[in-house]
Amino acid sequence: MTTVETGVPAATGQSPLKGWLAVLAVTLGIFSLMTSELLPVGLLTPVGTALDVSEGTAGLMVTVPGLVAAVSAPLVTVAAGRIDRRIVLVVLIGLMGAANLASAFATSFSVVLVARFLIGVSVGGFWSIAGGIALRLVPAKHVARATAVIFGGVETASVLGVPTGTFLGDLSGWRTAFAAVGGLGLVSLICMLFLMPKIPAGRSLTFSALPKVFQGNAGVRIGIALTFLVITGHFLAYTFVRPVLQGDGVKDHSIGVLLLTFGVAGICGNFIAGALATRRLRHCVMGISAVLTSGMVLLAVVDTGVLSAGAVLVLWGLGYGAVPVTFQSWILDAAPDAPEAATSLYVSAFNLSIALGALFGGFAVDGVGTTSVLWFGAALTLLALFLVGGARRTGSGARP
């Protein structure tokens, strides 16, 4: 969630107000992109019904952009070469907006998948460039705060964008939800055009730096493994939370509210982790794994009505809301001398894990049963708890 570029100059010759307006425009773009990537989580059933595909197949709407984003994160940045970064970001956000509008008017699932492919290109490319753009927009003393604001767009989309989109879809139909996100992307495009300055490209990170930081740093390897286990486990289950809740008798009109509850709890988890991660990073990772595992198991075994399901989703949301800031901190703490290369690996691992979670969750839903995704997801997050505990005991060269 940071740039894969290095050697870029700090912001110069621009008023702080204009710089912060540009930061907010980028944040809106990040929010739109991440909401777009995860929007199908709350709309699998209505989309599948309308386009005559199973819920497992509908999960490909999450799998495809995740896989594409994992690959496009480094590729788009390298391919952009010396092009003005403002133009690159505007083109990518415009591509996302058009793809969502195409999904809103699609009459076949194949058209939706093509649109989701394009969204994956947008997410990976935009994320890899925008994460470190704050250095180019605000004075050095404000860079850390501006970067946190941009990352806040990622986290807010993860915990609020999906439930809000689900709520809108339940009120007006899934096509309206896709169109709304597409429209939001076009609004952010206009904001970036008028609020961002020209941003010449800096020296690009070469592909050869990526395997070096992975092979030579045990902390990065552990962080990537933890990301894979936790994010895959979460999305294996969370992608299909709507059919899980429906199977427990929760009515459609209540699901959007429950996911909104999940989102609010996630924001709380983000702030809690932000306060604790600096001093107790390893404990935060262990706590996240334990809370996510408990949430999935409880949803599988408890006879859930709306109130009990809401309580479990609050627990689950607290755990997942803490993930972005905690895992990003782990990666940066493990590789303080190569933050861009380490974080680009993290971006790819994060998006790949979203895709794999949705993919294998779809296989489980179609082949075993809907509730099985909760058990499989819990097993992966539990493995993460053992991994971080084992790393502590063996003292594996990780700074965290």
Coordinates of C-alpha atoms in Angstrom, one line a residue:
M1 CA 0.0 0.0 0.0
T2 CA 2.8 2.2 -0.7
T3 CA 4.6 3.2 -3.9
V4 CA 7.1 1.0 -5.7
E5 CA 9.0 4.1 -6.7
T6 CA 12.1 5.6 -5.2
G7 CA 14.2 8.6 -5.6
V8 CA 11.4 11.1 -6.0
P9 CA 11.7 14.7 -4.8
A10 CA 9.6 16.1 -2.0
A11 CA 6.8 18.5 -2.7
T12 CA 8.0 22.0 -3.6
G13 CA 6.4 25.3 -4.7
Q14 CA 2.8 24.4 -3.6
S15 CA 0.7 25.8 -0.9
P16 CA -0.2 23.4 2.0
L17 CA -3.9 23.8 1.3
K18 CA -3.6 22.8 -2.3
G19 CA -1.4 19.8 -1.2
W20 CA -4.0 18.6 1.3
L21 CA -6.8 19.0 -1.3
A22 CA -4.8 16.8 -3.6
V23 CA -4.3 14.3 -0.8
L24 CA -8.1 14.2 -0.2
A25 CA -8.7 13.7 -4.0
V26 CA -6.3 10.7 -4.0
T27 CA -8.0 9.4 -0.8
L28 CA -11.3 9.5 -2.5
G29 CA -9.8 7.6 -5.5
I30 CA -8.4 4.9 -3.2
F31 CA -11.7 4.6 -1.4
S32 CA -13.6 4.3 -4.7
L33 CA -11.2 1.6 -6.0
M34 CA -11.2 -0.5 -2.9
T35 CA -15.0 -0.3 -2.5
S36 CA -15.2 -1.3 -6.1
E37 CA -12.9 -4.4 -5.6
L38 CA -14.9 -5.6 -2.6
L39 CA -18.4 -4.5 -3.5
P40 CA -19.6 -7.9 -4.8
V41 CA -19.1 -9.4 -1.3
G42 CA -22.5 -8.1 -0.2
L43 CA -24.2 -8.6 -3.6
L44 CA -23.3 -12.1 -4.6
T45 CA -26.8 -13.5 -4.2
P46 CA -28.7 -10.9 -6.2
V47 CA -26.0 -10.7 -9.0
G48 CA -25.9 -14.5 -9.2
T49 CA -29.7 -14.7 -9.4
A50 CA -30.0 -12.0 -12.0
L51 CA -27.3 -13.4 -14.2
D52 CA -28.1 -17.1 -13.6
V53 CA -24.9 -18.2 -11.9
S54 CA -24.2 -20.0 -8.6
E55 CA -23.0 -18.1 -5.6
G56 CA -19.7 -19.9 -5.9
T57 CA -19.3 -18.7 -9.5
A58 CA -20.4 -15.2 -8.5
G59 CA -17.4 -15.2 -6.1
L60 CA -15.2 -14.8 -9.2
M61 CA -16.2 -11.2 -9.1
V62 CA -13.8 -10.9 -6.1
T63 CA -11.3 -13.4 -7.3
V64 CA -10.6 -11.9 -10.8
P65 CA -9.7 -8.3 -9.7
G66 CA -7.7 -9.6 -6.8
L67 CA -5.5 -11.8 -9.0
V68 CA -5.1 -9.1 -11.6
A69 CA -4.3 -6.4 -9.0
A70 CA -1.6 -8.7 -7.5
V71 CA 0.2 -8.8 -10.9
S72 CA -0.5 -5.2 -12.0
A73 CA 0.8 -3.6 -8.9
P74 CA 4.5 -3.7 -10.0
L75 CA 3.7 -4.0 -13.8
V76 CA 1.7 -0.8 -14.2
T77 CA 4.3 1.2 -12.3
V78 CA 7.1 0.0 -14.5
A79 CA 5.1 0.3 -17.7
A80 CA 4.2 3.9 -16.8
G81 CA 7.8 4.8 -17.2
R82 CA 8.3 8.6 -17.3
I83 CA 4.6 9.5 -17.6
D84 CA 3.3 12.2 -15.3
R85 CA 1.9 10.3 -12.3
R86 CA -1.2 12.5 -12.1
I87 CA -2.1 11.4 -15.6
V88 CA -1.5 7.7 -14.7
L89 CA -3.7 8.0 -11.7
V90 CA -6.5 9.8 -13.6
V91 CA -6.5 7.2 -16.4
L92 CA -6.6 4.3 -13.9
I93 CA -9.5 5.8 -11.9
G94 CA -11.3 6.6 -15.1
L95 CA -10.9 2.9 -16.2
M96 CA -12.4 1.8 -12.9
G97 CA -15.4 4.2 -13.2
A98 CA -16.1 3.0 -16.8
A99 CA -15.8 -0.7 -15.8
N100 CA -18.3 -0.3 -12.9
L101 CA -20.8 1.4 -15.2
A102 CA -20.3 -1.4 -17.7
S103 CA -21.1 -3.9 -14.8
A104 CA -24.3 -1.9 -14.0
F105 CA -25.6 -2.4 -17.5
A106 CA -24.3 -5.9 -18.1
T107 CA -26.7 -8.6 -19.3
S108 CA -24.3 -11.5 -19.0
F109 CA -21.8 -12.6 -16.3
S110 CA -19.0 -12.8 -18.8
V111 CA -19.3 -9.0 -19.4
V112 CA -19.1 -8.5 -15.6
L113 CA -15.9 -10.6 -15.4
V114 CA -14.3 -8.5 -18.1
A115 CA -15.2 -5.4 -16.2
R116 CA -13.8 -6.9 -13.0
F117 CA -10.5 -7.7 -14.8
L118 CA -10.2 -4.0 -15.7
I119 CA -10.9 -3.0 -12.1
G120 CA -8.1 -5.3 -11.0
V121 CA -5.7 -3.4 -13.4
S122 CA -6.9 -0.1 -11.9
V123 CA -6.6 -1.3 -8.2
G124 CA -3.1 -2.7 -8.5
G125 CA -1.7 0.2 -10.5
F126 CA -3.3 3.0 -8.6
W127 CA -2.5 1.5 -5.2
S128 CA 1.2 1.0 -6.0
I129 CA 1.6 4.6 -7.1
A130 CA -0.7 6.5 -4.8
G131 CA 0.5 4.9 -1.5
G132 CA 3.7 7.0 -1.6
I133 CA 2.3 10.1 -3.4
A134 CA 2.0 12.2 -0.2
L135 CA 5.8 13.0 -0.5
R136 CA 5.0 14.8 -3.7
L137 CA 2.0 16.7 -2.5
V138 CA 2.7 18.1 1.0
P139 CA 5.7 19.4 2.9
A140 CA 8.0 16.9 4.6
K141 CA 6.7 17.5 8.1
H142 CA 3.2 16.5 6.9
V143 CA 4.1 13.4 4.9
A144 CA 3.4 10.9 7.6
R145 CA 0.0 12.4 8.4
A146 CA -1.0 12.7 4.7
T147 CA 0.1 9.1 4.1
A148 CA -2.1 8.0 7.0
V149 CA -5.0 9.8 5.4
I150 CA -4.5 8.1 2.1
F151 CA -4.3 4.7 3.8
G152 CA -7.5 5.6 5.7
G153 CA -9.2 5.5 2.3
V154 CA -8.2 1.8 2.0
E155 CA -9.3 0.9 5.4
T156 CA -12.6 2.9 5.3
A157 CA -13.5 1.2 2.0
S158 CA -12.8 -2.2 3.5
V159 CA -15.0 -1.7 6.5
L160 CA -17.6 0.8 5.3
G161 CA -17.7 0.7 1.5
V162 CA -19.0 -2.8 1.2
P163 CA -21.8 -2.5 3.8
T164 CA -22.9 0.8 2.3
G165 CA -22.9 -0.6 -1.2
T166 CA -24.9 -3.6 0.1
F167 CA -27.4 -1.4 1.8
L168 CA -27.8 0.6 -1.4
G169 CA -28.1 -2.6 -3.5
D170 CA -30.8 -3.9 -1.1
L171 CA -32.8 -0.6 -1.5
S172 CA -32.5 0.0 -5.2
G173 CA -30.9 -3.1 -6.8
W174 CA -27.3 -4.3 -7.3
R175 CA -27.0 -2.4 -10.6
T176 CA -27.6 0.8 -8.8
A177 CA -24.8 0.0 -6.3
F178 CA -22.3 -0.7 -9.1
A179 CA -23.3 2.5 -10.9
A180 CA -22.9 4.6 -7.8
V181 CA -19.4 3.3 -7.2
G182 CA -18.6 4.0 -10.9
G183 CA -20.0 7.5 -10.5
L184 CA -17.9 8.1 -7.4
G185 CA -14.8 7.1 -9.3
L186 CA -15.6 9.6 -12.0
V187 CA -16.0 12.3 -9.3
S188 CA -12.6 11.5 -7.9
L189 CA -11.2 11.7 -11.4
I190 CA -12.5 15.2 -11.8
C191 CA -11.1 16.1 -8.3
M192 CA -7.6 14.8 -9.2
L193 CA -7.6 16.6 -12.5
F194 CA -8.3 20.0 -10.9
L195 CA -6.6 19.6 -7.5
M196 CA -3.4 17.6 -8.2
P197 CA -0.3 19.3 -9.6
K198 CA 1.8 17.7 -12.3
I199 CA 3.9 14.9 -10.7
P200 CA 6.9 13.9 -12.9
A201 CA 8.0 10.3 -12.5
G202 CA 11.0 9.5 -10.3
R203 CA 13.4 6.7 -10.5
S204 CA 11.4 3.4 -10.7
L205 CA 12.1 0.4 -8.6
T206 CA 13.5 -2.5 -10.7
F207 CA 12.0 -6.0 -10.5
S208 CA 15.3 -7.4 -9.3
A209 CA 14.9 -5.6 -5.9
L210 CA 11.8 -7.6 -5.0
P211 CA 13.3 -11.1 -4.7
K212 CA 16.3 -9.6 -2.9
V213 CA 14.3 -8.1 0.0
F214 CA 12.2 -11.3 0.2
Q215 CA 15.0 -13.8 0.2
G216 CA 17.3 -11.7 2.5
N217 CA 14.8 -10.7 5.2
A218 CA 13.1 -13.3 7.5
G219 CA 10.8 -10.6 8.9
V220 CA 9.4 -9.8 5.5
R221 CA 8.9 -13.5 4.7
I222 CA 7.0 -14.0 7.9
G223 CA 4.9 -10.9 7.3
I224 CA 4.0 -12.1 3.8
A225 CA 3.1 -15.5 5.1
L226 CA 0.9 -13.9 7.8
T227 CA -0.8 -11.7 5.2
F228 CA -1.5 -14.8 3.1
L229 CA -3.0 -16.8 5.9
V230 CA -5.1 -14.1 7.5
I231 CA -6.3 -12.3 4.4
T232 CA -7.0 -15.6 2.5
G233 CA -8.8 -17.0 5.6
H234 CA -10.9 -13.8 6.1
F235 CA -12.0 -13.5 2.5
L236 CA -12.6 -17.2 2.1
A237 CA -15.4 -16.7 4.7
Y238 CA -16.3 -13.0 4.4
T239 CA -16.9 -13.2 0.6
F240 CA -19.8 -15.5 1.3
V241 CA -21.1 -13.9 4.5
R242 CA -24.4 -12.9 2.9
P243 CA -25.4 -16.5 2.0
V244 CA -24.1 -17.6 5.4
L245 CA -26.4 -15.2 7.1
Q246 CA -29.3 -16.1 4.8
G247 CA -28.8 -19.7 5.7
D248 CA -29.2 -18.8 9.4
G249 CA -32.5 -17.1 8.6
V250 CA -31.4 -13.5 8.6
K251 CA -33.7 -11.5 6.2
D252 CA -32.2 -9.7 3.2
H253 CA -33.1 -6.2 4.5
S254 CA -31.1 -6.9 7.7
I255 CA -27.9 -7.9 6.0
G256 CA -26.9 -4.5 4.9
V257 CA -27.3 -3.2 8.5
L258 CA -25.3 -6.1 9.8
L259 CA -22.4 -5.4 7.4
L260 CA -22.6 -1.8 8.4
T261 CA -22.2 -2.9 12.0
F262 CA -19.2 -4.9 10.9
G263 CA -17.8 -1.8 9.3
V264 CA -18.2 0.4 12.3
A265 CA -16.5 -2.2 14.4
G266 CA -13.7 -2.4 11.9
I267 CA -13.0 1.4 12.2
C268 CA -12.8 0.9 16.0
G269 CA -10.4 -2.0 15.5
N270 CA -8.2 0.2 13.2
F271 CA -7.9 2.9 15.9
I272 CA -7.2 0.4 18.6
A273 CA -4.5 -1.3 16.6
G274 CA -3.0 2.1 15.6
A275 CA -2.6 2.9 19.2
L276 CA -1.1 -0.5 20.2
A277 CA 0.9 -1.6 17.1
T278 CA 4.0 0.6 17.7
R279 CA 4.7 -0.9 21.1
R280 CA 3.0 -4.3 20.9
L281 CA 3.2 -5.2 17.3
R282 CA 3.5 -9.0 17.7
H283 CA 0.8 -9.1 20.3
C284 CA -1.5 -7.2 17.9
V285 CA -0.9 -9.8 15.2
M286 CA -1.6 -12.6 17.6
G287 CA -4.8 -10.8 18.8
I288 CA -6.0 -10.3 15.3
S289 CA -5.6 -14.0 14.5
A290 CA -7.4 -15.1 17.7
V291 CA -10.3 -12.6 17.2
L292 CA -10.8 -13.5 13.6
T293 CA -10.7 -17.3 14.4
S294 CA -13.2 -16.8 17.2
G295 CA -15.6 -14.7 15.1
M296 CA -15.8 -17.3 12.3
V297 CA -16.2 -20.3 14.6
L298 CA -18.9 -18.5 16.6
L299 CA -20.8 -17.7 13.4
A300 CA -20.6 -21.3 12.4
V301 CA -21.8 -22.8 15.7
V302 CA -24.1 -20.2 17.2
D303 CA -27.8 -20.3 16.3
T304 CA -27.8 -16.8 14.9
G305 CA -30.7 -14.3 14.8
V306 CA -30.1 -10.7 13.9
L307 CA -28.9 -9.7 17.4
S308 CA -26.5 -12.6 17.9
A309 CA -25.2 -12.3 14.3
G310 CA -24.6 -8.6 14.9
A311 CA -22.6 -9.4 18.1
V312 CA -20.4 -11.9 16.2
L313 CA -19.9 -9.5 13.3
V314 CA -18.8 -6.8 15.8
L315 CA -16.1 -9.2 17.1
W316 CA -15.1 -10.2 13.5
G317 CA -15.0 -6.5 12.4
L318 CA -12.8 -5.5 15.3
G319 CA -10.3 -8.1 14.2
Y320 CA -10.3 -7.3 10.5
G321 CA -10.3 -3.6 11.0
A322 CA -7.0 -3.9 12.8
V323 CA -5.3 -5.8 9.9
P324 CA -4.2 -3.1 7.5
V325 CA -2.4 -0.8 9.9
T326 CA -0.9 -3.8 11.9
F327 CA 0.4 -5.8 8.9
Q328 CA 1.7 -2.6 7.1
S329 CA 3.6 -1.8 10.3
W330 CA 5.0 -5.3 10.5
I331 CA 6.3 -5.1 6.9
L332 CA 7.8 -1.6 7.4
D333 CA 9.4 -2.5 10.7
A334 CA 10.9 -5.7 9.2
A335 CA 12.5 -3.8 6.3
P336 CA 13.3 -0.2 7.3
D337 CA 16.0 0.0 4.7
A338 CA 13.8 -1.2 1.8
P339 CA 10.3 -0.1 2.6
E340 CA 9.1 0.4 -1.0
A341 CA 10.2 -3.0 -2.2
A342 CA 8.9 -4.8 0.9
T343 CA 5.5 -3.0 0.7
S344 CA 5.1 -3.8 -3.0
L345 CA 5.4 -7.4 -2.1
Y346 CA 2.8 -6.9 0.6
V347 CA 0.4 -5.2 -1.9
S348 CA 0.7 -8.1 -4.2
A349 CA 0.3 -10.7 -1.4
F350 CA -2.7 -8.8 0.0
N351 CA -4.6 -8.7 -3.3
L352 CA -3.6 -12.3 -4.3
S353 CA -4.9 -13.5 -0.9
I354 CA -8.3 -11.7 -1.5
A355 CA -8.5 -13.5 -4.9
L356 CA -7.5 -17.0 -3.5
G357 CA -9.9 -16.6 -0.5
A358 CA -12.8 -15.8 -2.8
L359 CA -11.8 -18.6 -5.3
F360 CA -11.5 -21.4 -2.7
G361 CA -14.5 -20.2 -0.8
G362 CA -16.5 -20.6 -4.0
F363 CA -15.3 -24.2 -4.4
A364 CA -16.2 -24.8 -0.8
V365 CA -19.7 -23.3 -1.1
D366 CA -20.5 -25.3 -4.3
G367 CA -18.8 -28.5 -3.2
V368 CA -19.2 -28.8 0.6
G369 CA -21.8 -26.3 1.8
T370 CA -22.1 -22.6 2.7
T371 CA -21.1 -22.9 6.4
S372 CA -17.9 -24.7 5.5
V373 CA -16.2 -21.5 4.5
L374 CA -16.3 -20.4 8.1
W375 CA -14.4 -23.5 9.2
F376 CA -11.8 -23.3 6.5
G377 CA -11.3 -19.6 7.1
A378 CA -10.9 -20.1 10.8
A379 CA -8.3 -22.8 10.2
L380 CA -6.1 -20.5 8.2
T381 CA -6.3 -17.6 10.7
L382 CA -5.5 -20.1 13.5
L383 CA -2.4 -21.2 11.6
A384 CA -1.3 -17.5 11.5
L385 CA -1.5 -17.5 15.3
F386 CA 0.8 -20.5 15.5
L387 CA 3.1 -19.0 12.9
V388 CA 3.7 -15.7 14.8
G389 CA 4.0 -17.6 18.1
G390 CA 6.5 -20.0 16.6
A391 CA 8.5 -17.1 15.1
R392 CA 8.8 -15.6 18.6
R393 CA 10.0 -18.8 20.2
T394 CA 12.6 -19.5 17.5
G395 CA 13.7 -15.9 17.2
S396 CA 13.5 -15.9 13.4
G397 CA 15.5 -12.8 12.4
A398 CA 12.3 -10.6 12.3
R399 CA 12.6 -7.3 13.9
P400 CA 8.9 -7.3 15.0

